[in-house]
Coordinates of C-alpha atoms in Angstrom, one line a residue:
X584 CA 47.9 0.9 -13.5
X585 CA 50.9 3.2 -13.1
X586 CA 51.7 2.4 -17.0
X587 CA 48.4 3.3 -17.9
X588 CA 48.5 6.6 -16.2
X589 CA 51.8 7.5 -17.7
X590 CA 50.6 6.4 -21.4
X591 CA 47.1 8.2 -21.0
X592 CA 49.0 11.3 -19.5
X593 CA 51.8 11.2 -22.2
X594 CA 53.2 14.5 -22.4
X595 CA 53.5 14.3 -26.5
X596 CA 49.8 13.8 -26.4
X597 CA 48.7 16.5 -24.2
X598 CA 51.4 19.3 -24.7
X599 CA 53.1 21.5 -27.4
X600 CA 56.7 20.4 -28.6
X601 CA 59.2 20.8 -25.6
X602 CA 56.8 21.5 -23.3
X603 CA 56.3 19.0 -20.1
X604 CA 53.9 18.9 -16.8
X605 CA 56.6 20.0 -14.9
X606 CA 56.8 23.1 -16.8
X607 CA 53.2 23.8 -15.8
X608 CA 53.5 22.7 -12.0
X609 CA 52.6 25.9 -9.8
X610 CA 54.9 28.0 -8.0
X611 CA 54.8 31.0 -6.0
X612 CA 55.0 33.3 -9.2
X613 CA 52.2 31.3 -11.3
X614 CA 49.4 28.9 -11.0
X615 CA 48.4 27.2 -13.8
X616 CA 45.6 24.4 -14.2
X617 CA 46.4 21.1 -12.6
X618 CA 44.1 17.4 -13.2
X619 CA 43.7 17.2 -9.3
X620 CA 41.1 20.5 -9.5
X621 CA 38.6 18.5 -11.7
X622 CA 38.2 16.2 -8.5
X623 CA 36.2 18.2 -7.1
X624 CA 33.7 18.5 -9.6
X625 CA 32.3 15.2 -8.6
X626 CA 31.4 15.5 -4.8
X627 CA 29.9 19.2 -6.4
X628 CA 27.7 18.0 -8.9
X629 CA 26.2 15.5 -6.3
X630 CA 26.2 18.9 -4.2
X631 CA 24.3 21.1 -7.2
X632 CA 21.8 17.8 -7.8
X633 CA 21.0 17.8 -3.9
X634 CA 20.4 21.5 -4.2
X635 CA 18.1 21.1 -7.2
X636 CA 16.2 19.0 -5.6
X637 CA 15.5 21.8 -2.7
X638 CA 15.0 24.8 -5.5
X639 CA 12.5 22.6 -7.6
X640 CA 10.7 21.6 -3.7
X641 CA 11.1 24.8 -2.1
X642 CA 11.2 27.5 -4.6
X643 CA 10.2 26.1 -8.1
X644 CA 6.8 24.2 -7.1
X645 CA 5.2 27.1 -5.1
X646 CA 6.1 29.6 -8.2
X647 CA 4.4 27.1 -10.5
X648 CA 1.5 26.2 -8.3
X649 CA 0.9 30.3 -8.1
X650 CA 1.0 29.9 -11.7
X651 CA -2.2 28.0 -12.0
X652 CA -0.1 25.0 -12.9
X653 CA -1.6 21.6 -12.2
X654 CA 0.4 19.4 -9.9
X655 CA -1.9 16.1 -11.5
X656 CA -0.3 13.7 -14.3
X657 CA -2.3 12.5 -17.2
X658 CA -5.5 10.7 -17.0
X659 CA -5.1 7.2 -15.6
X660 CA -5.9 4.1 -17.5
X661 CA -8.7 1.9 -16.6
X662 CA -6.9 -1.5 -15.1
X663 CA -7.3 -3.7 -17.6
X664 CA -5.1 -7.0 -17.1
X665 CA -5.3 -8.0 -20.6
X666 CA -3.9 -4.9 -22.2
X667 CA -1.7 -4.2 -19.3
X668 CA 0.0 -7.7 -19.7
X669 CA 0.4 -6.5 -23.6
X670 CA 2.1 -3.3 -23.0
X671 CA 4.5 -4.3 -20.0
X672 CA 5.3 -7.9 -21.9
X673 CA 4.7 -7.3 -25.7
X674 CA 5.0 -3.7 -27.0
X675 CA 3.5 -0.5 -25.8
X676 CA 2.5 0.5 -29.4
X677 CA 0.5 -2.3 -31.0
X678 CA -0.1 -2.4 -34.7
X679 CA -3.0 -2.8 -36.6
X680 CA -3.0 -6.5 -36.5
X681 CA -2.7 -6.9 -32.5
X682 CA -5.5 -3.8 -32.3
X683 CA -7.7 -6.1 -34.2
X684 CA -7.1 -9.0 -32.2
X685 CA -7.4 -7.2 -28.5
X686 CA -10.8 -5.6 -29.9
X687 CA -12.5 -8.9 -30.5
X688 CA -10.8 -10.2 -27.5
X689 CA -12.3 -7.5 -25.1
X690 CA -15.3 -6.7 -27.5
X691 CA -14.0 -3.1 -27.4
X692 CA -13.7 -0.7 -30.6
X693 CA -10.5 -0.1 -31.7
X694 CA -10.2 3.6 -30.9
X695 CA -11.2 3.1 -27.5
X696 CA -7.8 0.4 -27.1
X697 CA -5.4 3.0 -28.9
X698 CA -6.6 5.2 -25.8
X699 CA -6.0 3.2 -23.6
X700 CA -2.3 2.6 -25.2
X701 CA -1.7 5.8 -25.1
X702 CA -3.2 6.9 -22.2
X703 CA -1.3 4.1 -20.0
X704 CA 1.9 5.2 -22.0
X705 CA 1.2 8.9 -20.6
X706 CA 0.5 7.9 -16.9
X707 CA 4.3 6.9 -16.7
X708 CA 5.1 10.7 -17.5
X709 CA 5.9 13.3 -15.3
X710 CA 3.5 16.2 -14.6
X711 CA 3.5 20.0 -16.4
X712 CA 4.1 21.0 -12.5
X713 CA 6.8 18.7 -12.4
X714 CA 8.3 19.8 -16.2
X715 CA 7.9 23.2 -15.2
X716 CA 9.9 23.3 -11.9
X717 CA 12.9 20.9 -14.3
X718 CA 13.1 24.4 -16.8
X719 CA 12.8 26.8 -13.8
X720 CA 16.0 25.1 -12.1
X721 CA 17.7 25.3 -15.6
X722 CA 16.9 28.4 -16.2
X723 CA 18.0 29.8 -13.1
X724 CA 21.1 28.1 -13.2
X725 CA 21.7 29.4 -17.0
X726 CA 20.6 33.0 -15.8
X727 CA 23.4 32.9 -13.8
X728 CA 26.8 31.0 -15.1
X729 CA 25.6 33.4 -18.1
X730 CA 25.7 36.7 -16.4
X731 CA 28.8 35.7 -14.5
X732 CA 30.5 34.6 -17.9
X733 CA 29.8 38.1 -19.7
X734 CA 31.0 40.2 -16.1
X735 CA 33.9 38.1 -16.0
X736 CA 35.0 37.8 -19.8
X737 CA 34.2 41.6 -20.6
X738 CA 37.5 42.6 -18.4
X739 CA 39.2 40.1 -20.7
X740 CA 41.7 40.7 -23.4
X741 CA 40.7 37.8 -25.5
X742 CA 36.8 38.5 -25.2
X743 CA 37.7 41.4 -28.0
X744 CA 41.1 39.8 -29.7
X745 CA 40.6 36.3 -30.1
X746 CA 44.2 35.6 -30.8
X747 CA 45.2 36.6 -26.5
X748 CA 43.9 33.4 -26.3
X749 CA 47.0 32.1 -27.7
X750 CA 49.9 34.0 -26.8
X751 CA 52.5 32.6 -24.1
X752 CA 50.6 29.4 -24.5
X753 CA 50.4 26.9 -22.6
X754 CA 51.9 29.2 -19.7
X755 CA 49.1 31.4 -19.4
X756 CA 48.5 31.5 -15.2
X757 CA 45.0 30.1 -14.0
X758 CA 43.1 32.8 -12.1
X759 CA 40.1 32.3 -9.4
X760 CA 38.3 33.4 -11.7
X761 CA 38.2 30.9 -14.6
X762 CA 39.0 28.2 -11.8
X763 CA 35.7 28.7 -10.3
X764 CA 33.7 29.4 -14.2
X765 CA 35.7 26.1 -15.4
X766 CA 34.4 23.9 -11.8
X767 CA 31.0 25.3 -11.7
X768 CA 30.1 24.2 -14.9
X769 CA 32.0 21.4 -15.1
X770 CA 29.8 20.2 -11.9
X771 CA 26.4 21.0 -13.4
X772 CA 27.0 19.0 -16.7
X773 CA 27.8 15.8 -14.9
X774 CA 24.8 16.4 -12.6
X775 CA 22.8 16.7 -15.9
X776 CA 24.8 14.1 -17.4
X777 CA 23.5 11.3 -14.7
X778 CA 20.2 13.1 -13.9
X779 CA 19.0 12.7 -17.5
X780 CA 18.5 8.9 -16.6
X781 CA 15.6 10.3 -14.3
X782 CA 14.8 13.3 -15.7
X783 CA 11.9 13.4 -18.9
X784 CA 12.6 11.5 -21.4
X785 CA 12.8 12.6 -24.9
X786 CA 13.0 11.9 -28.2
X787 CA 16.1 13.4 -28.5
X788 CA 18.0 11.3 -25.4
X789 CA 20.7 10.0 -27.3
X790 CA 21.8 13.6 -29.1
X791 CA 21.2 14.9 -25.8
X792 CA 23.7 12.2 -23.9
X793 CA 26.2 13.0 -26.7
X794 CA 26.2 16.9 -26.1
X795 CA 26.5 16.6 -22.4
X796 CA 29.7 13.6 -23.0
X797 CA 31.4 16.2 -25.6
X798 CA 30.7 19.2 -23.3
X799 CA 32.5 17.3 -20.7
X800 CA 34.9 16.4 -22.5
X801 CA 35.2 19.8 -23.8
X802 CA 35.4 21.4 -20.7
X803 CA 38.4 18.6 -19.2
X804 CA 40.4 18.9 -22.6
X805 CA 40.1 22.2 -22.5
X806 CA 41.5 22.8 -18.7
X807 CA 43.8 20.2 -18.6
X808 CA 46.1 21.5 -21.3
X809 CA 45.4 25.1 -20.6
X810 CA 43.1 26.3 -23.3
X811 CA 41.4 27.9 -20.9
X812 CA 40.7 31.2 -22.3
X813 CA 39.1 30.2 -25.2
X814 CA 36.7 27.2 -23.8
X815 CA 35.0 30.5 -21.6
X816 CA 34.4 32.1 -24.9
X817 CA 32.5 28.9 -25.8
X818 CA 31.1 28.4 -22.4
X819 CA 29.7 31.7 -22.5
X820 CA 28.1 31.5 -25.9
X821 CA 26.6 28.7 -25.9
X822 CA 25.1 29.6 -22.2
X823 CA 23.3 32.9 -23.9
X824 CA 20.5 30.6 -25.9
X825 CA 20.0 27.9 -23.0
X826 CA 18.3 31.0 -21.2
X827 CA 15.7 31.6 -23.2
X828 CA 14.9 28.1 -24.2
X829 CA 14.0 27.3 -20.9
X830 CA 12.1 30.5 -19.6
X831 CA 9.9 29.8 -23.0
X832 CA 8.8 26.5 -21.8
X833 CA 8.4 28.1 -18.7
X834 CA 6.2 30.3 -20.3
X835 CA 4.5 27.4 -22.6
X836 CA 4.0 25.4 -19.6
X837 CA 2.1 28.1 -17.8
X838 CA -0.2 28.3 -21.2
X839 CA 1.3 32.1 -22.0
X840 CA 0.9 31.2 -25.0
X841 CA 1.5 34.6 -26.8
X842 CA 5.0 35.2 -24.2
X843 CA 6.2 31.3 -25.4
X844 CA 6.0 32.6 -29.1
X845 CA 8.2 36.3 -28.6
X846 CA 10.0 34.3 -26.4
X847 CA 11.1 31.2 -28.9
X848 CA 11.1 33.4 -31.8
X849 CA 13.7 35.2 -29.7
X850 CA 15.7 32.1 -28.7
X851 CA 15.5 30.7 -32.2
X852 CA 17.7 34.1 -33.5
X853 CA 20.0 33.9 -30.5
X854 CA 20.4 30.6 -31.4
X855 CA 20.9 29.9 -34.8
X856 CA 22.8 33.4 -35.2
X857 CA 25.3 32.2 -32.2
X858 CA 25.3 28.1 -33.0
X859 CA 25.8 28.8 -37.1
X860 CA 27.3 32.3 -37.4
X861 CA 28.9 33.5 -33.9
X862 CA 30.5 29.8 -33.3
X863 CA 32.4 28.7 -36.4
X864 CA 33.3 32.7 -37.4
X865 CA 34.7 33.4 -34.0
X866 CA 35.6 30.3 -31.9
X867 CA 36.2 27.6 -34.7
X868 CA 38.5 30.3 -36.8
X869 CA 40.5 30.8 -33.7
X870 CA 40.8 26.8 -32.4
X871 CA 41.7 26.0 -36.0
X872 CA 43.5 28.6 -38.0
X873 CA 44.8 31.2 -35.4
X874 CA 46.4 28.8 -32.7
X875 CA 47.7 26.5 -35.9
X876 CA 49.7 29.9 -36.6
X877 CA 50.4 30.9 -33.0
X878 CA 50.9 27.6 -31.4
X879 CA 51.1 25.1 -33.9
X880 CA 49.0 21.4 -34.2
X881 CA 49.4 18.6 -31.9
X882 CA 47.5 15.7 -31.2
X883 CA 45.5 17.1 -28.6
X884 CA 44.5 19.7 -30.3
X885 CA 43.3 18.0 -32.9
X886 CA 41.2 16.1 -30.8
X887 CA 40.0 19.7 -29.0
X888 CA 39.0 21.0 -32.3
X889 CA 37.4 17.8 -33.8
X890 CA 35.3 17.7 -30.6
X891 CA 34.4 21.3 -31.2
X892 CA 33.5 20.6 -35.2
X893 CA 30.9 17.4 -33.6
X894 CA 29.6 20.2 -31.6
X895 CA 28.9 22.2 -34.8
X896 CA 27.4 19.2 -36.1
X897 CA 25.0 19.0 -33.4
X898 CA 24.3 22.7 -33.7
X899 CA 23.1 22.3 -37.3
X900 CA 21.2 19.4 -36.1
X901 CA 19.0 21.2 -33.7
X902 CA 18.7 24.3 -36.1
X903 CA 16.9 22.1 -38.2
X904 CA 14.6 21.0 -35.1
X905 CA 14.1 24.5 -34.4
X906 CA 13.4 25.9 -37.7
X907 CA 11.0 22.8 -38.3
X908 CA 9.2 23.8 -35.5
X909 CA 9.2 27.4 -36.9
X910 CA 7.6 26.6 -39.9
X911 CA 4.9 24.8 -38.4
X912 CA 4.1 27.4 -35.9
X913 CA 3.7 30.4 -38.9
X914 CA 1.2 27.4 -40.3
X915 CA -0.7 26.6 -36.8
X916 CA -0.6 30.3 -35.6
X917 CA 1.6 28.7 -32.5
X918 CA 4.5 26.9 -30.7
X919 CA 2.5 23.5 -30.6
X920 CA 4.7 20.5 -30.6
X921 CA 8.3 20.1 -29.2
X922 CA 10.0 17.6 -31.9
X923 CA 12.5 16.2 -29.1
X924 CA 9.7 15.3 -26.3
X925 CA 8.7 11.8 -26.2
X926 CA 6.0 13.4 -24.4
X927 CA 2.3 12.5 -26.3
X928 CA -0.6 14.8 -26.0
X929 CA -3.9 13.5 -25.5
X930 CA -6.8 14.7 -27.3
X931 CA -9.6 17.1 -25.6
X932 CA -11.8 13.0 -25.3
X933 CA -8.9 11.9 -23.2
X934 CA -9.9 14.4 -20.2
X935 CA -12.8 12.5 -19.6
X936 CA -13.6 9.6 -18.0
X937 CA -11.2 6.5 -19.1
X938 CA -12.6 4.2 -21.6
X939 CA -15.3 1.7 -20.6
X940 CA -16.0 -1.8 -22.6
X941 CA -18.7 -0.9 -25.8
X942 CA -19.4 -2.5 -28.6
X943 CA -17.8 -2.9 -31.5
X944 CA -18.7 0.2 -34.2
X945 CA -17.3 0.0 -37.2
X946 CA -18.0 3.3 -38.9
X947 CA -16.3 5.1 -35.9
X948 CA -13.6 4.2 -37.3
X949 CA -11.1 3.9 -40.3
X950 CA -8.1 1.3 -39.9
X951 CA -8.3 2.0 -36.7
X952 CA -8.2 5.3 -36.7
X953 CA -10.0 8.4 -36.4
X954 CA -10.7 11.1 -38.9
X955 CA -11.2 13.9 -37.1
X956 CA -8.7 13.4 -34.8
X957 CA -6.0 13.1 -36.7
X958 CA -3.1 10.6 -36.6
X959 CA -2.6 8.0 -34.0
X960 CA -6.4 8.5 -33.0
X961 CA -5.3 12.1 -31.0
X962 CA -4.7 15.4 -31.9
X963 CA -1.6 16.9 -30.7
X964 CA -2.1 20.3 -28.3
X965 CA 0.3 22.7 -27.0
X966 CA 3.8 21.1 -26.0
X967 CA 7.0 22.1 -24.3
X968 CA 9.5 24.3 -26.8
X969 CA 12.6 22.7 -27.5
X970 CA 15.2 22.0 -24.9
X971 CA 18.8 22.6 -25.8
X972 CA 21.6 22.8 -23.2

C-alpha cells in the first residue's frame, strides 16, 4: 500500500520541475493546500445531503404546496397480473408484436395496453411536488456558492488579469477564503454525485454522472497541486447558469408558464454565451497557453487541462440540448418537453379513470397507435426545462 501511495503521489506527476511536497508543507509564514483538507469533504457532503433532506421537508414542500403544486404522482395502473408479470419480467416497452399478443390475451384494444404501459411506467416516478422541492434545494444552493464566488473573486487580482493566476506558482498561499469555496463545493458535488442514484432519473444519467466525476476531479486536481485561483474562476462561471436553470423549472413546475419561458430564454444566453464563448476565451486560453508560458507543461497539467477540454465537450453537448429545445418552443409557442427527463407525460385521457377490459376496436386504432394523439399513443404536455449542473 505504501508503494502505491508513493507512485500515485509522485512528485514528477503532480509538481513543476524542482518543485517537491515538502516545498509546499505549511509554515508559520504560508499555508498552502494540503490532500488531508479534502477529508473532510466526505463526512460534509453526508452533512449537506442530511440538510437537504430538512430544506426540501421543512422549507421546500410548504413553498410548493402554497404554490398550488400537487403532492399526488401519476395515475395508478389498474392491477393487472398479466401485464404486470410482462413489464417487471419481460420489458416495460412492448413492441407491436407482444401488444398484439396481450390484446387477444386480455381481449383489450391495443391503445388501452400501451396506457397501461405507460401509465405503470409513470407510477414509479416521483411527483411535480417532489421535482419541485429537488430544483428549489439546487437552486438555493446555486444562489448562494454563486453570490459568494463573485463577492469573493471581485477583490481578486486574477478575476481581472487572468495570468495572477500563474505567477509564483505553485507557492501561491491558500487563504480561508478559497479553503472554504474549494470544500463547500467539493462537498455538494459528491452529495450529488451519490444522490443521483435516488434522485429522478433522466435521460441524460450517464452525461450527467460524467460531469459530476470530471467536476470532482476538477475540483481535487485543481487543489491538490495549487491551481487554485483559476479552478474559482471556473467554479464561479459555471455556477452563474445552474441558477437560472433551476428557478425555470421551478417556475415550469408551478405552470408559470410565461416566467419558465423569460426565464430559459435567459438561462439559454447565460449559458451558451459562458459554456461556448466566456469558457474556452478566458479559462481554456489561460490553463493552456498562459501557464504553458508562465509555468511550463507537466503531466498533471496536461491531465487538468484535458479534463477541462471534456468539460467543453459536454458544454457543446448540452448547447445542442438547449437550442433543440429552443427551436421547438418558437414552433409550439412554449417550453414543452425537457430532452434529458426520462420523465413521460400522459395525455389529457390518462387523468381519468384507469383502463377497464373492452373489446377489441379496430378502427380506434392504427398499428397500434393513435392518430390524434400523436406518437406512442400520448401527447406530450408541459415538462421540466433542462437541468444542468
Amino acid at each position: 500500500m505504501a508503494g502505491i501511495l508513493a507512485w500515485f503521489w509522485n512528485e514528477r506527476f503532480w509538481l513543476p520541475h524542482n518543485v517537491t511536497w515538502a516545498d509546499l508543507k505549511n509554515t508559520d509564514e504560508a499555508t498552502f493546500p494540503q490532500v488531508e483538507d479534502l477529508y473532510l469533504a466526505c463526512p460534509l457532503a453526508f452533512c449537506i445531503f442530511m440538510i437537504r433532506l430538512v430544506f426540501e421537508r421543512f422549507i421546500a414542500r410548504p413553498c410548493a404546496l402554497g404554490l398550488k403544486i400537487q403532492a399526488n404522482g401519476p395515475q395508478k395502473a389498474q392491477p393487472n397480473a398479466i401485464l404486470e408479470k410482462v413489464f417487471t419480467a419481460i420489458t416495460k416497452h412492448p413492441d407491436e408484436k407482444r401488444l398484439e399478443g396481450l390484446s387477444k390475451q386480455l381481449d383489450w384494444d391495443v391503445r388501452t395496453i400501451q396506457r397501461w404501459f405507460r401509465q405503470r411506467r409513470n407510477q414509479e416516478k416521483p411527483s411535480t411536488l417532489a421535482r419541485f422541492c429537488e430544483s428549489m434545494w439546487r437552486f438555493t444552493f446555486y444562489l448562494y456558492i454563486f453570490t459568494y464566488g463573485v463577492r469573493f473573486l471581485k477583490k481578486t487580482p486574477w478575476l481581472w488579469n487572468t495570468r495572477e493566476c500563474w505567477y509564483d506558482y505553485p507557492y501561491q498561499p491558500l487563504t480561508v477564503d478559497i479553503h472554504y469555496y474549494y470544500i463547500l463545493e467539493l462537498s455538494f458535488y459528491l452529495s450529488l454525485l451519490f444522490s443521483q442514484f435516488t434522485d429522478i432519473r433522466r435521460k441524460g444519467f450517464l452525461v450527467m454522472f460524467l460531469h459530476h466525476l470530471a467536476t470532482i476531479s476538477l475540483i481535487t486536481f485543481a487543489y491538490v497541486n495549487n491551481m487554485a485561483r483559476v479552478g474559482t474562476l471556473v467554479m464561479c462561471l459555471h455556477d452563474s447558469a445552474d441558477v437560472l436553470v433551476e428557478v425555470a423549472k421551478m417556475a415550469n413546475y408551478a405552470k408559470f408558464q410565461r416566467l419558465c419561458n423569460l426565464l430559459f430564454v435567459m438561462f439559454a444566453m447565460v449559458f451558451i454565451s459562458s459554456r461556448l464563448g466566456v469558457y474556452p476565451v478566458w479559462i481554456l486560453n489561460t490553463t493552456l497557453f498562459e501557464s504553458w508560458e508562465i509555468v511550463g507543461p507537466y503531466p498533471s497539467w496536461w491531465v487538468f487541462n484535458l479534463l477541462l477540454i471534456l468539460l467543453q465537450f459536454l458544454h457543446s453537448f448540452w448547447s445542442y440540448l438547449i437550442v433543440k429545445i429552443a427551436c421547438r418552443a418558437i414552433s409550439r409557442g412554449k417550453v414543452s418537453k425537457d430532452d434529458r427527463s426520462d420523465i413521460e407525460s400522459s395525455s389529457d385521457e390518462d387523468n381519468g379513470p384507469p383502463p377497464t377490459p373492452v373489446q377489441k376496436h379496430h378502427n380506434s386504432t392504427t398499428n397500434g397507435t393513435n392518430k390524434v394523439h400523436g406518437t406512442n399513443g400520448y401527447q406530450s404536455a408541459g415538462a421540466p426545462c433542462p437541468d444542468e449542473h
